[in-house]
Amino acid sequence: MSIIELLSKIRGEQTASITMQQKTLQVLLSFSFGVLLGFISKYSDTIPSNGLLGYILGIISDITTRLGIWVLLATIIAVWSNNPRIGAIKVFAFFVGMLLMYYIYSMWLFGFFPTYYFIHWGVIALASPIAAYIVWFSRGNGWIAAFCAAMPIGLLVSTGYPFFYTFAITHGFEILFSVILFIILPTNQKQRLRIFTSMLFIMFIIRNSNILSYLFGGL
Protein backbone atom coordinates (compact mmCIF):
# COMPACT_ATOMS: atom_id res chain seq x y z
CA MET A 1 0.00 0.00 0.00
CA SER A 2 1.39 3.39 -1.00
CA ILE A 3 1.54 6.43 1.31
CA ILE A 4 -1.21 8.13 -0.70
CA GLU A 5 -3.50 5.10 -0.32
CA LEU A 6 -2.78 4.96 3.42
CA LEU A 7 -3.55 8.66 3.88
CA SER A 8 -6.76 8.35 1.86
CA LYS A 9 -7.92 5.61 4.22
CA ILE A 10 -7.38 7.93 7.19
CA ARG A 11 -9.32 10.75 5.57
CA GLY A 12 -10.32 11.05 1.95
CA GLU A 13 -10.00 14.37 0.17
CA GLN A 14 -13.16 16.12 -0.98
CA THR A 15 -14.15 14.85 -4.40
CA ALA A 16 -15.53 18.20 -5.55
CA SER A 17 -12.63 20.01 -7.20
CA ILE A 18 -12.08 23.72 -6.75
CA THR A 19 -10.64 26.05 -9.36
CA MET A 20 -7.34 27.87 -9.05
CA GLN A 21 -9.28 31.12 -8.61
CA GLN A 22 -11.18 29.62 -5.66
CA LYS A 23 -7.95 28.35 -4.10
CA THR A 24 -6.35 31.77 -4.51
CA LEU A 25 -9.37 33.44 -2.95
CA GLN A 26 -9.27 31.08 0.04
CA VAL A 27 -5.58 31.81 0.60
CA LEU A 28 -6.16 35.56 0.30
CA LEU A 29 -9.03 35.37 2.78
CA SER A 30 -6.83 33.48 5.24
CA PHE A 31 -4.08 36.07 4.80
CA SER A 32 -6.58 38.91 5.30
CA PHE A 33 -8.00 37.22 8.39
CA GLY A 34 -4.47 36.99 9.78
CA VAL A 35 -3.86 40.67 9.03
CA LEU A 36 -7.07 41.61 10.84
CA LEU A 37 -6.19 39.56 13.92
CA GLY A 38 -2.63 40.86 13.88
CA PHE A 39 -4.00 44.40 14.02
CA ILE A 40 -6.48 43.56 16.78
CA SER A 41 -3.76 41.81 18.78
CA LYS A 42 -1.41 44.77 18.70
CA TYR A 43 -4.14 47.38 19.07
CA SER A 44 -5.45 45.66 22.20
CA ASP A 45 -1.94 45.90 23.69
CA THR A 46 -1.92 49.68 23.40
CA ILE A 47 -5.26 50.61 24.98
CA PRO A 48 -5.37 51.48 28.71
CA SER A 49 -7.54 49.08 30.70
CA ASN A 50 -10.03 51.78 31.70
CA GLY A 51 -13.78 51.30 31.38
CA LEU A 52 -15.64 48.42 29.80
CA LEU A 53 -13.94 48.73 26.40
CA GLY A 54 -10.52 48.81 28.00
CA TYR A 55 -11.38 45.76 30.10
CA ILE A 56 -12.56 43.81 27.04
CA LEU A 57 -9.49 44.79 25.02
CA GLY A 58 -7.33 43.79 27.98
CA ILE A 59 -8.84 40.31 27.93
CA ILE A 60 -8.31 40.13 24.16
CA SER A 61 -4.69 41.17 24.66
CA ASP A 62 -4.18 38.48 27.31
CA ILE A 63 -5.71 35.82 25.06
CA THR A 64 -3.80 36.77 21.90
CA THR A 65 -0.46 36.77 23.69
CA ARG A 66 -0.89 33.05 24.45
CA LEU A 67 -0.82 30.03 22.15
CA GLY A 68 -4.38 28.86 22.65
CA ILE A 69 -6.30 31.09 20.26
CA TRP A 70 -3.77 30.56 17.47
CA VAL A 71 -3.84 26.78 17.89
CA LEU A 72 -7.64 26.83 17.76
CA LEU A 73 -7.89 29.04 14.67
CA ALA A 74 -5.10 27.28 12.76
CA THR A 75 -6.67 23.90 13.47
CA ILE A 76 -10.07 25.04 12.23
CA ILE A 77 -8.59 26.63 9.10
CA ALA A 78 -6.62 23.47 8.29
CA VAL A 79 -9.32 20.92 9.06
CA TRP A 80 -12.06 22.65 7.05
CA SER A 81 -10.02 22.77 3.87
CA ASN A 82 -10.59 20.64 0.78
CA ASN A 83 -7.31 18.80 1.18
CA PRO A 84 -4.22 18.91 3.42
CA ARG A 85 -2.14 20.83 0.88
CA ILE A 86 -4.49 23.80 0.60
CA GLY A 87 -4.98 23.63 4.36
CA ALA A 88 -1.23 23.96 4.89
CA ILE A 89 -1.02 26.92 2.51
CA LYS A 90 -3.98 28.69 4.12
CA VAL A 91 -2.56 28.30 7.64
CA PHE A 92 0.81 29.61 6.49
CA ALA A 93 -0.86 32.60 4.81
CA PHE A 94 -2.86 33.24 7.99
CA PHE A 95 0.26 33.38 10.18
CA VAL A 96 2.22 35.44 7.66
CA GLY A 97 -0.57 38.02 7.56
CA MET A 98 -0.83 38.10 11.33
CA LEU A 99 2.91 38.46 11.95
CA LEU A 100 3.44 41.08 9.26
CA MET A 101 0.62 43.28 10.54
CA TYR A 102 1.57 42.81 14.21
CA TYR A 103 5.22 43.75 13.78
CA ILE A 104 4.73 46.44 11.15
CA TYR A 105 2.18 48.05 13.47
CA SER A 106 4.69 47.71 16.32
CA MET A 107 7.34 49.44 14.23
CA TRP A 108 4.91 52.23 13.34
CA LEU A 109 3.98 52.74 17.00
CA PHE A 110 7.41 52.51 18.62
CA GLY A 111 9.80 53.39 15.81
CA PHE A 112 11.81 50.16 15.84
CA PHE A 113 11.41 46.66 14.46
CA PRO A 114 11.70 43.79 17.00
CA THR A 115 13.88 41.62 14.78
CA TYR A 116 14.56 38.91 17.37
CA TYR A 117 10.90 38.16 18.03
CA PHE A 118 9.94 38.48 14.36
CA ILE A 119 12.59 35.96 13.29
CA HIS A 120 11.70 33.46 16.00
CA TRP A 121 7.96 33.66 15.36
CA GLY A 122 8.73 33.60 11.64
CA VAL A 123 10.50 30.26 12.06
CA ILE A 124 7.43 28.93 13.86
CA ALA A 125 5.24 30.24 11.04
CA LEU A 126 7.45 28.42 8.53
CA ALA A 127 6.80 25.18 10.41
CA SER A 128 3.03 25.78 10.57
CA PRO A 129 2.24 24.21 7.15
CA ILE A 130 3.67 20.90 8.36
CA ALA A 131 1.50 20.98 11.47
CA ALA A 132 -1.52 22.05 9.41
CA TYR A 133 -0.98 19.19 6.93
CA ILE A 134 -0.94 16.69 9.80
CA VAL A 135 -3.90 18.20 11.64
CA TRP A 136 -6.04 18.09 8.48
CA PHE A 137 -6.39 14.33 9.06
CA SER A 138 -7.99 15.00 12.48
CA ARG A 139 -11.47 14.50 11.06
CA GLY A 140 -10.63 11.12 9.65
CA ASN A 141 -11.06 7.70 11.23
CA GLY A 142 -8.73 5.40 13.11
CA TRP A 143 -5.96 5.85 15.63
CA ILE A 144 -3.73 7.94 13.36
CA ALA A 145 -6.53 10.47 12.84
CA ALA A 146 -7.20 10.40 16.59
CA PHE A 147 -3.56 11.17 17.33
CA CYS A 148 -3.61 14.04 14.82
CA ALA A 149 -6.65 15.50 16.61
CA ALA A 150 -5.18 14.86 20.05
CA MET A 151 -2.09 16.98 19.37
CA PRO A 152 -3.79 20.42 19.35
CA ILE A 153 -6.31 19.34 22.01
CA GLY A 154 -3.62 17.95 24.30
CA LEU A 155 -1.53 21.09 23.82
CA LEU A 156 -4.47 23.31 24.78
CA VAL A 157 -5.36 21.26 27.84
CA SER A 158 -1.72 21.25 28.95
CA THR A 159 -1.34 25.03 28.68
CA GLY A 160 -4.78 25.66 30.19
CA TYR A 161 -4.50 23.13 33.03
CA PRO A 162 -3.51 25.76 35.66
CA PHE A 163 -7.06 27.13 35.38
CA PHE A 164 -8.26 24.39 37.70
CA TYR A 165 -6.30 25.84 40.62
CA THR A 166 -5.66 29.49 39.60
CA PHE A 167 -8.98 30.20 37.83
CA ALA A 168 -7.10 32.59 35.53
CA ILE A 169 -9.35 33.65 32.66
CA THR A 170 -6.65 33.18 30.01
CA HIS A 171 -6.13 29.56 31.06
CA GLY A 172 -9.89 29.11 31.18
CA PHE A 173 -10.17 30.13 27.53
CA GLU A 174 -7.57 27.53 26.57
CA ILE A 175 -9.62 24.84 28.29
CA LEU A 176 -12.68 26.17 26.43
CA PHE A 177 -10.80 26.02 23.13
CA SER A 178 -9.79 22.42 23.81
CA VAL A 179 -13.43 21.52 24.50
CA ILE A 180 -14.48 23.17 21.23
CA LEU A 181 -11.98 21.07 19.28
CA PHE A 182 -12.96 17.94 21.17
CA ILE A 183 -16.55 18.55 20.10
CA ILE A 184 -15.99 19.41 16.44
CA LEU A 185 -13.10 17.16 15.41
CA PRO A 186 -14.34 13.60 16.11
CA THR A 187 -16.60 12.14 13.42
CA ASN A 188 -18.23 9.60 15.76
CA GLN A 189 -18.28 8.48 19.39
CA LYS A 190 -15.73 5.71 18.84
CA GLN A 191 -13.34 8.25 17.36
CA ARG A 192 -13.99 10.58 20.30
CA LEU A 193 -12.83 7.85 22.69
CA ARG A 194 -9.69 7.31 20.62
CA ILE A 195 -8.96 11.03 20.66
CA PHE A 196 -9.46 11.22 24.42
CA THR A 197 -7.05 8.33 24.99
CA SER A 198 -4.48 9.85 22.64
CA MET A 199 -4.92 13.24 24.30
CA LEU A 200 -3.94 11.79 27.69
CA PHE A 201 -0.76 10.45 26.12
CA ILE A 202 0.03 13.83 24.51
CA MET A 203 -0.60 15.63 27.81
CA PHE A 204 1.70 13.23 29.66
CA ILE A 205 4.52 13.96 27.20
CA ILE A 206 4.04 17.75 27.31
CA ARG A 207 3.70 18.01 31.08
CA ASN A 208 6.68 15.74 31.74
CA SER A 209 9.08 17.37 29.29
CA ASN A 210 10.45 20.80 28.45
CA ILE A 211 9.20 20.74 24.88
CA LEU A 212 7.10 23.93 25.18
CA SER A 213 9.92 25.81 26.88
CA TYR A 214 12.30 24.63 24.18
CA LEU A 215 10.00 25.71 21.35
CA PHE A 216 8.52 28.90 22.80
CA GLY A 217 10.80 29.88 25.69
CA GLY A 218 11.66 33.59 25.66
CA LEU A 219 8.77 34.45 23.34
Short mmCIF file of N, CA and C in Angstrom, two decimals, residues 20-178:
data_model
loop_
_atom_site.label_atom_id
_atom_site.label_comp_id
_atom_site.label_asym_id
_atom_site.label_seq_id
_atom_site.Cartn_x
_atom_site.Cartn_y
_atom_site.Cartn_z
N MET A 20 -8.49 27.13 -9.54
CA MET A 20 -7.34 27.87 -9.05
C MET A 20 -7.77 29.22 -8.49
N GLN A 21 -8.78 29.84 -9.11
CA GLN A 21 -9.28 31.12 -8.61
C GLN A 21 -9.88 30.96 -7.20
N GLN A 22 -10.60 29.86 -6.98
CA GLN A 22 -11.18 29.62 -5.66
C GLN A 22 -10.09 29.35 -4.62
N LYS A 23 -9.06 28.60 -5.01
CA LYS A 23 -7.95 28.35 -4.10
C LYS A 23 -7.25 29.65 -3.73
N THR A 24 -7.02 30.49 -4.74
CA THR A 24 -6.35 31.77 -4.51
C THR A 24 -7.18 32.65 -3.58
N LEU A 25 -8.49 32.65 -3.80
CA LEU A 25 -9.37 33.44 -2.95
C LEU A 25 -9.33 32.94 -1.51
N GLN A 26 -9.33 31.64 -1.31
CA GLN A 26 -9.27 31.08 0.04
C GLN A 26 -7.98 31.48 0.74
N VAL A 27 -6.87 31.43 0.01
CA VAL A 27 -5.58 31.81 0.60
C VAL A 27 -5.57 33.29 0.94
N LEU A 28 -6.10 34.12 0.05
CA LEU A 28 -6.16 35.56 0.30
C LEU A 28 -7.05 35.89 1.49
N LEU A 29 -8.15 35.16 1.63
CA LEU A 29 -9.03 35.37 2.78
C LEU A 29 -8.33 34.98 4.08
N SER A 30 -7.58 33.89 4.06
CA SER A 30 -6.83 33.48 5.24
C SER A 30 -5.77 34.52 5.60
N PHE A 31 -5.08 35.02 4.58
CA PHE A 31 -4.08 36.07 4.80
C PHE A 31 -4.73 37.32 5.39
N SER A 32 -5.87 37.72 4.82
CA SER A 32 -6.58 38.91 5.30
C SER A 32 -7.08 38.72 6.73
N PHE A 33 -7.55 37.52 7.04
CA PHE A 33 -8.00 37.22 8.39
C PHE A 33 -6.83 37.34 9.37
N GLY A 34 -5.66 36.85 8.95
CA GLY A 34 -4.47 36.99 9.78
C GLY A 34 -4.08 38.44 9.99
N VAL A 35 -4.16 39.24 8.92
CA VAL A 35 -3.86 40.67 9.03
C VAL A 35 -4.80 41.34 10.03
N LEU A 36 -6.08 41.02 9.93
CA LEU A 36 -7.07 41.61 10.84
C LEU A 36 -6.76 41.25 12.29
N LEU A 37 -6.47 39.98 12.55
CA LEU A 37 -6.19 39.56 13.92
C LEU A 37 -4.86 40.09 14.41
N GLY A 38 -3.90 40.25 13.50
CA GLY A 38 -2.63 40.86 13.88
C GLY A 38 -2.83 42.30 14.34
N PHE A 39 -3.69 43.02 13.63
CA PHE A 39 -4.00 44.40 14.02
C PHE A 39 -4.72 44.44 15.36
N ILE A 40 -5.73 43.59 15.52
CA ILE A 40 -6.48 43.56 16.78
C ILE A 40 -5.57 43.19 17.95
N SER A 41 -4.67 42.24 17.72
CA SER A 41 -3.76 41.81 18.78
C SER A 41 -2.88 42.95 19.26
N LYS A 42 -2.30 43.68 18.31
CA LYS A 42 -1.41 44.77 18.70
C LYS A 42 -2.19 45.96 19.23
N TYR A 43 -3.33 46.25 18.62
CA TYR A 43 -4.14 47.38 19.07
C TYR A 43 -4.61 47.17 20.51
N SER A 44 -4.98 45.94 20.85
CA SER A 44 -5.45 45.66 22.20
C SER A 44 -4.33 45.82 23.23
N ASP A 45 -3.08 45.71 22.78
CA ASP A 45 -1.94 45.90 23.69
C ASP A 45 -1.73 47.36 24.06
N THR A 46 -2.26 48.26 23.24
CA THR A 46 -1.92 49.68 23.40
C THR A 46 -3.00 50.49 24.08
N ILE A 47 -4.14 49.88 24.39
CA ILE A 47 -5.26 50.61 24.98
C ILE A 47 -5.24 50.47 26.50
N PRO A 48 -5.31 51.57 27.24
CA PRO A 48 -5.37 51.48 28.71
C PRO A 48 -6.60 50.69 29.16
N SER A 49 -6.43 49.92 30.22
CA SER A 49 -7.54 49.08 30.70
C SER A 49 -8.49 49.87 31.58
N ASN A 50 -9.06 50.94 30.99
CA ASN A 50 -10.03 51.78 31.70
C ASN A 50 -11.40 51.60 31.07
N GLY A 51 -12.43 51.45 31.90
CA GLY A 51 -13.78 51.30 31.38
C GLY A 51 -14.01 49.92 30.81
N LEU A 52 -15.24 49.73 30.33
CA LEU A 52 -15.64 48.42 29.80
C LEU A 52 -14.84 48.05 28.56
N LEU A 53 -14.68 49.02 27.63
CA LEU A 53 -13.94 48.73 26.40
C LEU A 53 -12.50 48.36 26.72
N GLY A 54 -11.89 49.11 27.62
CA GLY A 54 -10.52 48.81 28.00
C GLY A 54 -10.39 47.44 28.64
N TYR A 55 -11.39 47.07 29.44
CA TYR A 55 -11.38 45.76 30.10
C TYR A 55 -11.48 44.64 29.06
N ILE A 56 -12.38 44.82 28.08
CA ILE A 56 -12.56 43.81 27.04
C ILE A 56 -11.30 43.68 26.20
N LEU A 57 -10.71 44.83 25.82
CA LEU A 57 -9.49 44.79 25.02
C LEU A 57 -8.34 44.19 25.83
N GLY A 58 -8.35 44.41 27.14
CA GLY A 58 -7.33 43.79 27.98
C GLY A 58 -7.42 42.28 27.97
N ILE A 59 -8.65 41.77 28.01
CA ILE A 59 -8.84 40.31 27.93
C ILE A 59 -8.38 39.79 26.57
N ILE A 60 -8.74 40.53 25.51
CA ILE A 60 -8.31 40.13 24.16
C ILE A 60 -6.79 40.10 24.08
N SER A 61 -6.15 41.11 24.66
CA SER A 61 -4.69 41.17 24.66
C SER A 61 -4.10 39.97 25.39
N ASP A 62 -4.68 39.64 26.54
CA ASP A 62 -4.18 38.48 27.31
C ASP A 62 -4.33 37.19 26.53
N ILE A 63 -5.45 37.05 25.81
CA ILE A 63 -5.71 35.82 25.06
C ILE A 63 -4.78 35.71 23.85
N THR A 64 -4.60 36.82 23.13
CA THR A 64 -3.80 36.77 21.90
C THR A 64 -2.31 36.69 22.15
N THR A 65 -1.88 36.92 23.39
CA THR A 65 -0.46 36.77 23.69
C THR A 65 -0.12 35.33 24.08
N ARG A 66 -1.11 34.45 24.12
CA ARG A 66 -0.89 33.05 24.45
C ARG A 66 -1.15 32.18 23.21
N LEU A 67 -0.74 30.93 23.30
CA LEU A 67 -0.82 30.03 22.15
C LEU A 67 -2.24 29.60 21.80
N GLY A 68 -3.10 29.52 22.81
CA GLY A 68 -4.38 28.86 22.65
C GLY A 68 -5.20 29.30 21.46
N ILE A 69 -5.43 30.59 21.32
CA ILE A 69 -6.30 31.09 20.26
C ILE A 69 -5.73 30.78 18.88
N TRP A 70 -4.39 30.82 18.76
CA TRP A 70 -3.77 30.56 17.47
C TRP A 70 -3.81 29.08 17.12
N VAL A 71 -3.70 28.23 18.13
CA VAL A 71 -3.84 26.78 17.89
C VAL A 71 -5.26 26.46 17.44
N LEU A 72 -6.24 27.06 18.11
CA LEU A 72 -7.64 26.83 17.76
C LEU A 72 -7.93 27.27 16.32
N LEU A 73 -7.56 28.50 15.99
CA LEU A 73 -7.89 29.04 14.67
C LEU A 73 -7.14 28.30 13.56
N ALA A 74 -5.86 28.00 13.79
CA ALA A 74 -5.10 27.28 12.76
C ALA A 74 -5.66 25.89 12.53
N THR A 75 -6.08 25.24 13.60
CA THR A 75 -6.67 23.90 13.47
C THR A 75 -7.95 23.95 12.66
N ILE A 76 -8.81 24.92 12.95
CA ILE A 76 -10.07 25.04 12.23
C ILE A 76 -9.83 25.35 10.76
N ILE A 77 -8.90 26.28 10.49
CA ILE A 77 -8.59 26.63 9.10
C ILE A 77 -8.09 25.41 8.33
N ALA A 78 -7.20 24.64 8.96
CA ALA A 78 -6.62 23.47 8.29
C ALA A 78 -7.65 22.38 8.06
N VAL A 79 -8.40 22.06 9.11
CA VAL A 79 -9.32 20.92 9.06
C VAL A 79 -10.45 21.15 8.06
N TRP A 80 -10.95 22.38 7.97
CA TRP A 80 -12.06 22.65 7.05
C TRP A 80 -11.56 23.16 5.71
N SER A 81 -10.54 22.52 5.21
CA SER A 81 -10.02 22.77 3.87
C SER A 81 -10.29 21.55 3.01
N ASN A 82 -10.27 21.73 1.69
CA ASN A 82 -10.59 20.64 0.78
C ASN A 82 -9.59 19.50 0.86
N ASN A 83 -8.34 19.82 1.10
CA ASN A 83 -7.31 18.80 1.18
C ASN A 83 -6.18 19.33 2.06
N PRO A 84 -5.27 18.47 2.50
CA PRO A 84 -4.22 18.91 3.42
C PRO A 84 -3.26 19.92 2.83
N ARG A 85 -3.08 19.91 1.51
CA ARG A 85 -2.14 20.83 0.88
C ARG A 85 -2.67 22.27 0.92
N ILE A 86 -3.92 22.46 0.55
CA ILE A 86 -4.49 23.80 0.60
C ILE A 86 -4.64 24.25 2.05
N GLY A 87 -4.91 23.30 2.94
CA GLY A 87 -4.98 23.63 4.36
C GLY A 87 -3.65 24.16 4.87
N ALA A 88 -2.56 23.53 4.47
CA ALA A 88 -1.23 23.96 4.89
C ALA A 88 -0.92 25.36 4.36
N ILE A 89 -1.28 25.61 3.10
CA ILE A 89 -1.02 26.92 2.51
C ILE A 89 -1.85 28.01 3.19
N LYS A 90 -3.10 27.71 3.47
CA LYS A 90 -3.98 28.69 4.12
C LYS A 90 -3.49 29.05 5.53
N VAL A 91 -3.06 28.04 6.29
CA VAL A 91 -2.56 28.30 7.64
C VAL A 91 -1.29 29.14 7.58
N PHE A 92 -0.41 28.82 6.64
CA PHE A 92 0.81 29.61 6.49
C PHE A 92 0.48 31.05 6.13
N ALA A 93 -0.46 31.25 5.20
CA ALA A 93 -0.86 32.60 4.81
C ALA A 93 -1.47 33.35 5.99
N PHE A 94 -2.25 32.65 6.81
CA PHE A 94 -2.86 33.24 7.99
C PHE A 94 -1.79 33.77 8.95
N PHE A 95 -0.78 32.96 9.24
CA PHE A 95 0.26 33.38 10.18
C PHE A 95 1.16 34.46 9.59
N VAL A 96 1.42 34.39 8.30
CA VAL A 96 2.22 35.44 7.66
C VAL A 96 1.51 36.78 7.76
N GLY A 97 0.20 36.79 7.45
CA GLY A 97 -0.57 38.02 7.56
C GLY A 97 -0.59 38.56 8.97
N MET A 98 -0.78 37.67 9.94
CA MET A 98 -0.83 38.10 11.33
C MET A 98 0.49 38.69 11.79
N LEU A 99 1.59 38.00 11.49
CA LEU A 99 2.91 38.46 11.95
C LEU A 99 3.32 39.76 11.27
N LEU A 100 3.08 39.86 9.96
CA LEU A 100 3.44 41.08 9.26
C LEU A 100 2.71 42.28 9.83
N MET A 101 1.40 42.16 10.00
CA MET A 101 0.62 43.28 10.54
C MET A 101 1.05 43.61 11.97
N TYR A 102 1.23 42.58 12.80
CA TYR A 102 1.57 42.81 14.21
C TYR A 102 2.89 43.56 14.34
N TYR A 103 3.90 43.13 13.60
CA TYR A 103 5.22 43.75 13.78
C TYR A 103 5.40 45.03 12.98
N ILE A 104 4.71 45.15 11.86
CA ILE A 104 4.73 46.44 11.15
C ILE A 104 4.01 47.50 11.97
N TYR A 105 2.91 47.12 12.59
CA TYR A 105 2.18 48.05 13.47
C TYR A 105 3.05 48.41 14.68
N SER A 106 3.79 47.44 15.21
CA SER A 106 4.69 47.71 16.32
C SER A 106 5.76 48.71 15.91
N MET A 107 6.31 48.52 14.72
CA MET A 107 7.34 49.44 14.23
C MET A 107 6.77 50.85 14.05
N TRP A 108 5.54 50.93 13.54
CA TRP A 108 4.91 52.23 13.34
C TRP A 108 4.65 52.93 14.68
N LEU A 109 4.28 52.16 15.69
CA LEU A 109 3.98 52.74 17.00
C LEU A 109 5.24 53.16 17.76
N PHE A 110 6.25 52.30 17.74
CA PHE A 110 7.41 52.51 18.62
C PHE A 110 8.68 52.90 17.89
N GLY A 111 8.66 52.90 16.57
CA GLY A 111 9.80 53.39 15.81
C GLY A 111 10.96 52.41 15.68
N PHE A 112 10.76 51.15 16.04
CA PHE A 112 11.81 50.16 15.84
C PHE A 112 11.15 48.83 15.52
N PHE A 113 11.94 47.97 14.87
CA PHE A 113 11.41 46.66 14.46
C PHE A 113 12.03 45.59 15.35
N PRO A 114 11.19 44.84 16.09
CA PRO A 114 11.70 43.79 17.00
C PRO A 114 12.17 42.56 16.23
N THR A 115 13.37 42.65 15.67
CA THR A 115 13.88 41.62 14.78
C THR A 115 13.94 40.25 15.44
N TYR A 116 14.40 40.19 16.68
CA TYR A 116 14.56 38.91 17.37
C TYR A 116 13.24 38.15 17.42
N TYR A 117 12.20 38.83 17.89
CA TYR A 117 10.90 38.16 18.03
C TYR A 117 10.31 37.83 16.67
N PHE A 118 10.49 38.72 15.70
CA PHE A 118 9.94 38.48 14.36
C PHE A 118 10.58 37.24 13.73
N ILE A 119 11.90 37.11 13.88
CA ILE A 119 12.59 35.96 13.29
C ILE A 119 12.15 34.67 13.97
N HIS A 120 12.06 34.69 15.30
CA HIS A 120 11.70 33.46 16.00
C HIS A 120 10.26 33.04 15.71
N TRP A 121 9.33 34.01 15.70
CA TRP A 121 7.96 33.66 15.36
C TRP A 121 7.85 33.31 13.87
N GLY A 122 8.72 33.93 13.07
CA GLY A 122 8.73 33.60 11.64
C GLY A 122 9.13 32.16 11.40
N VAL A 123 10.09 31.66 12.17
CA VAL A 123 10.50 30.26 12.06
C VAL A 123 9.34 29.34 12.42
N ILE A 124 8.60 29.72 13.47
CA ILE A 124 7.43 28.93 13.86
C ILE A 124 6.38 28.96 12.76
N ALA A 125 6.19 30.13 12.15
CA ALA A 125 5.24 30.24 11.04
C ALA A 125 5.65 29.36 9.87
N LEU A 126 6.96 29.27 9.62
CA LEU A 126 7.45 28.42 8.53
C LEU A 126 7.14 26.95 8.79
N ALA A 127 7.10 26.58 10.06
CA ALA A 127 6.80 25.18 10.41
C ALA A 127 5.30 24.91 10.44
N SER A 128 4.48 25.96 10.44
CA SER A 128 3.03 25.78 10.57
C SER A 128 2.40 24.97 9.45
N PRO A 129 2.88 25.05 8.19
CA PRO A 129 2.24 24.21 7.15
C PRO A 129 2.37 22.72 7.42
N ILE A 130 3.50 22.32 8.04
CA ILE A 130 3.67 20.90 8.36
C ILE A 130 2.64 20.46 9.38
N ALA A 131 2.49 21.29 10.43
CA ALA A 131 1.50 20.98 11.47
C ALA A 131 0.09 20.98 10.88
N ALA A 132 -0.19 21.96 10.01
CA ALA A 132 -1.52 22.05 9.41
C ALA A 132 -1.82 20.83 8.54
N TYR A 133 -0.81 20.37 7.78
CA TYR A 133 -0.98 19.19 6.93
C TYR A 133 -1.35 17.98 7.78
N ILE A 134 -0.67 17.82 8.91
CA ILE A 134 -0.94 16.69 9.80
C ILE A 134 -2.32 16.80 10.43
N VAL A 135 -2.64 18.00 10.92
CA VAL A 135 -3.90 18.20 11.64
C VAL A 135 -5.10 18.04 10.72
N TRP A 136 -4.92 18.25 9.42
CA TRP A 136 -6.04 18.09 8.48
C TRP A 136 -6.68 16.71 8.61
N PHE A 137 -5.89 15.70 8.96
CA PHE A 137 -6.39 14.33 9.06
C PHE A 137 -7.16 14.08 10.36
N SER A 138 -7.31 15.13 11.19
CA SER A 138 -7.99 15.00 12.48
C SER A 138 -9.43 14.51 12.33
N ARG A 139 -10.08 14.89 11.24
CA ARG A 139 -11.47 14.50 11.06
C ARG A 139 -11.62 13.21 10.26
N GLY A 140 -10.57 12.43 10.27
CA GLY A 140 -10.63 11.12 9.65
C GLY A 140 -11.01 10.05 10.66
N ASN A 141 -10.72 8.83 10.36
CA ASN A 141 -11.06 7.70 11.23
C ASN A 141 -9.82 6.89 11.55
N GLY A 142 -9.85 6.24 12.70
CA GLY A 142 -8.73 5.40 13.11
C GLY A 142 -7.82 6.10 14.11
N TRP A 143 -6.84 5.35 14.58
CA TRP A 143 -5.96 5.85 15.63
C TRP A 143 -5.02 6.95 15.13
N ILE A 144 -4.61 6.89 13.88
CA ILE A 144 -3.73 7.94 13.36
C ILE A 144 -4.46 9.27 13.33
N ALA A 145 -5.71 9.25 12.85
CA ALA A 145 -6.53 10.47 12.84
C ALA A 145 -6.76 10.96 14.27
N ALA A 146 -6.99 10.03 15.19
CA ALA A 146 -7.20 10.40 16.59
C ALA A 146 -5.97 11.08 17.16
N PHE A 147 -4.79 10.56 16.83
CA PHE A 147 -3.56 11.17 17.33
C PHE A 147 -3.36 12.56 16.74
N CYS A 148 -3.71 12.71 15.46
CA CYS A 148 -3.61 14.04 14.82
C CYS A 148 -4.51 15.05 15.53
N ALA A 149 -5.71 14.62 15.90
CA ALA A 149 -6.65 15.50 16.61
C ALA A 149 -6.19 15.76 18.04
N ALA A 150 -5.59 14.75 18.65
CA ALA A 150 -5.18 14.86 20.05
C ALA A 150 -4.03 15.84 20.25
N MET A 151 -3.24 16.09 19.22
CA MET A 151 -2.09 16.98 19.37
C MET A 151 -2.51 18.40 19.72
N PRO A 152 -3.38 19.07 18.94
CA PRO A 152 -3.79 20.42 19.35
C PRO A 152 -4.63 20.41 20.62
N ILE A 153 -5.47 19.40 20.81
CA ILE A 153 -6.31 19.34 22.01
C ILE A 153 -5.44 19.14 23.25
N GLY A 154 -4.51 18.21 23.17
CA GLY A 154 -3.62 17.95 24.30
C GLY A 154 -2.75 19.15 24.63
N LEU A 155 -2.31 19.87 23.60
CA LEU A 155 -1.53 21.09 23.82
C LEU A 155 -2.35 22.13 24.56
N LEU A 156 -3.59 22.32 24.14
CA LEU A 156 -4.47 23.31 24.78
C LEU A 156 -4.78 22.94 26.22
N VAL A 157 -5.07 21.68 26.47
CA VAL A 157 -5.36 21.26 27.84
C VAL A 157 -4.13 21.42 28.72
N SER A 158 -2.96 21.13 28.18
CA SER A 158 -1.72 21.25 28.95
C SER A 158 -1.43 22.70 29.32
N THR A 159 -1.61 23.62 28.38
CA THR A 159 -1.34 25.03 28.68
C THR A 159 -2.45 25.65 29.53
N GLY A 160 -3.67 25.10 29.43
CA GLY A 160 -4.78 25.66 30.19
C GLY A 160 -5.01 24.99 31.52
N TYR A 161 -4.28 23.91 31.81
CA TYR A 161 -4.50 23.13 33.03
C TYR A 161 -4.44 23.96 34.31
N PRO A 162 -3.56 24.97 34.42
CA PRO A 162 -3.51 25.76 35.66
C PRO A 162 -4.82 26.44 36.02
N PHE A 163 -5.75 26.52 35.07
CA PHE A 163 -7.06 27.13 35.38
C PHE A 163 -7.74 26.44 36.54
N PHE A 164 -7.54 25.16 36.70
CA PHE A 164 -8.26 24.39 37.70
C PHE A 164 -7.80 24.69 39.12
N TYR A 165 -6.68 25.41 39.27
CA TYR A 165 -6.30 25.84 40.62
C TYR A 165 -5.99 27.33 40.71
N THR A 166 -5.86 28.03 39.56
CA THR A 166 -5.66 29.49 39.60
C THR A 166 -6.91 30.25 39.18
N PHE A 167 -7.77 29.60 38.39
CA PHE A 167 -8.98 30.20 37.83
C PHE A 167 -8.68 31.45 36.99
N ALA A 168 -7.48 31.48 36.41
CA ALA A 168 -7.10 32.59 35.53
C ALA A 168 -7.91 32.51 34.24
N ILE A 169 -8.45 33.64 33.81
CA ILE A 169 -9.35 33.65 32.66
C ILE A 169 -8.66 33.21 31.38
N THR A 170 -7.37 33.56 31.23
CA THR A 170 -6.65 33.18 30.01
C THR A 170 -6.51 31.66 29.93
N HIS A 171 -6.21 31.02 31.05
CA HIS A 171 -6.13 29.56 31.06
C HIS A 171 -7.52 28.94 30.84
N GLY A 172 -8.53 29.60 31.37
CA GLY A 172 -9.89 29.11 31.18
C GLY A 172 -10.28 29.08 29.71
N PHE A 173 -9.87 30.10 28.96
CA PHE A 173 -10.17 30.13 27.53
C PHE A 173 -9.48 28.98 26.81
N GLU A 174 -8.27 28.64 27.23
CA GLU A 174 -7.57 27.53 26.57
C GLU A 174 -8.27 26.20 26.82
N ILE A 175 -8.81 26.03 28.03
CA ILE A 175 -9.62 24.84 28.29
C ILE A 175 -10.87 24.86 27.42
N LEU A 176 -11.50 26.03 27.30
CA LEU A 176 -12.68 26.17 26.43
C LEU A 176 -12.34 25.82 24.99
N PHE A 177 -11.21 26.31 24.50
CA PHE A 177 -10.80 26.02 23.13
C PHE A 177 -10.58 24.53 22.92
N SER A 178 -10.01 23.86 23.93
CA SER A 178 -9.79 22.42 23.81
C SER A 178 -11.12 21.67 23.75
#
